[in-house]
CSV table of C-alpha atoms in Angstrom, one decimal:
chain,number,residue,atom,x,y,z
A,1,UNK,CA,28.9,-43.4,4.3
A,2,UNK,CA,25.5,-44.1,3.0
A,3,UNK,CA,22.8,-44.7,5.7
A,4,UNK,CA,20.3,-47.2,4.2
A,5,UNK,CA,18.0,-47.5,7.0
A,6,UNK,CA,14.7,-49.4,6.2
A,7,UNK,CA,12.6,-46.8,8.1
A,8,UNK,CA,13.9,-44.0,6.1
A,9,UNK,CA,13.4,-46.0,2.7
A,10,UNK,CA,9.8,-46.7,3.6
A,11,UNK,CA,9.0,-43.2,4.6
A,12,UNK,CA,10.4,-41.9,1.4
A,13,UNK,CA,8.5,-44.5,-0.5
A,14,UNK,CA,5.2,-43.4,1.1
A,15,UNK,CA,5.9,-39.8,0.7
A,16,UNK,CA,6.6,-40.2,-3.0
A,17,UNK,CA,3.5,-42.3,-3.5
A,18,UNK,CA,1.2,-39.5,-1.8
A,19,UNK,CA,2.8,-36.8,-4.0
A,20,UNK,CA,2.7,-38.9,-7.1
A,21,UNK,CA,-0.9,-40.0,-6.7
A,22,UNK,CA,-1.9,-36.3,-6.2
A,23,UNK,CA,0.0,-35.0,-9.3
A,24,UNK,CA,-1.5,-37.9,-11.4
A,25,UNK,CA,-5.0,-37.0,-10.2
A,26,UNK,CA,-4.4,-33.3,-11.3
A,27,UNK,CA,-3.2,-34.5,-14.7
A,28,UNK,CA,-6.2,-36.6,-15.1
A,29,UNK,CA,-8.7,-33.7,-14.2
A,30,UNK,CA,-7.1,-31.7,-16.9
A,31,UNK,CA,-7.7,-34.4,-19.4
A,32,UNK,CA,-11.2,-34.8,-18.3
A,33,UNK,CA,-10.7,-38.2,-16.7
A,34,UNK,CA,-12.8,-37.5,-13.6
A,35,UNK,CA,-13.3,-41.1,-12.3
A,36,UNK,CA,-9.6,-41.9,-12.8
A,37,UNK,CA,-8.7,-38.7,-11.0
A,38,UNK,CA,-10.8,-39.6,-8.0
A,39,UNK,CA,-9.0,-43.1,-7.9
A,40,UNK,CA,-5.7,-41.3,-7.8
A,41,UNK,CA,-6.8,-38.8,-5.2
A,42,UNK,CA,-8.1,-41.5,-3.0
A,43,UNK,CA,-4.8,-43.3,-3.1
A,44,UNK,CA,-3.1,-40.0,-2.0
A,45,UNK,CA,-5.6,-39.3,0.8
A,46,UNK,CA,-5.5,-42.7,2.4
A,47,UNK,CA,-1.7,-43.4,2.1
A,48,UNK,CA,0.6,-42.8,5.0
A,49,UNK,CA,-1.5,-41.4,7.7
A,50,UNK,CA,-0.8,-37.9,8.5
A,51,UNK,CA,2.4,-37.6,6.3
A,52,UNK,CA,2.5,-35.0,3.5
A,53,UNK,CA,-0.5,-33.1,4.9
A,54,UNK,CA,-0.4,-30.3,2.3
A,55,UNK,CA,-0.5,-32.7,-0.6
A,56,UNK,CA,-3.4,-34.5,1.1
A,57,UNK,CA,-5.4,-31.3,1.4
A,58,UNK,CA,-4.6,-30.6,-2.3
A,59,UNK,CA,-5.9,-34.1,-3.1
A,60,UNK,CA,-9.3,-33.6,-1.1
A,61,UNK,CA,-9.8,-30.3,-3.0
A,62,UNK,CA,-9.2,-32.2,-6.3
A,63,UNK,CA,-11.5,-35.0,-5.2
A,64,UNK,CA,-14.2,-32.6,-4.5
A,65,UNK,CA,-13.8,-30.7,-7.6
A,66,UNK,CA,-13.8,-33.9,-9.7
A,67,UNK,CA,-17.5,-34.5,-8.8
A,68,UNK,CA,-18.2,-31.1,-10.5
A,69,UNK,CA,-16.2,-31.9,-13.5
A,70,UNK,CA,-13.7,-29.2,-12.8
A,71,UNK,CA,-10.0,-29.0,-12.7
A,72,UNK,CA,-7.8,-27.4,-10.2
A,73,UNK,CA,-6.0,-25.1,-12.7
A,74,UNK,CA,-8.0,-21.9,-11.5
A,75,UNK,CA,-6.7,-22.6,-8.0
A,76,UNK,CA,-3.1,-23.0,-9.3
A,77,UNK,CA,-3.5,-19.8,-11.2
A,78,UNK,CA,-4.9,-17.9,-8.2
A,79,UNK,CA,-2.0,-19.2,-5.9
A,80,UNK,CA,0.6,-18.4,-8.5
A,81,UNK,CA,1.7,-21.8,-9.1
A,82,UNK,CA,0.9,-21.7,-12.8
A,83,UNK,CA,-1.4,-23.6,-15.1
A,84,UNK,CA,-0.5,-26.8,-16.8
A,85,UNK,CA,-3.1,-26.0,-19.5
A,86,UNK,CA,-3.5,-22.7,-21.2
């Protein structure tokens, strides 16, 4: 039996929104679209309260680095997550 609880559906939607916006911000930084990246990072940071706190921390770091026109790839490389751009 499938449990289609509206609260679970809304939680899943908010979690996916936070993660998706953070990832899109990272891709925008790689492409050099710093203002667009900040927009995505803001969405990730303010959505959903304290849900997905690690993704929000990643977004805060990306948001700050976007002002310095840097991407987060050196951090991904440092933590062993792998670079998207080579």
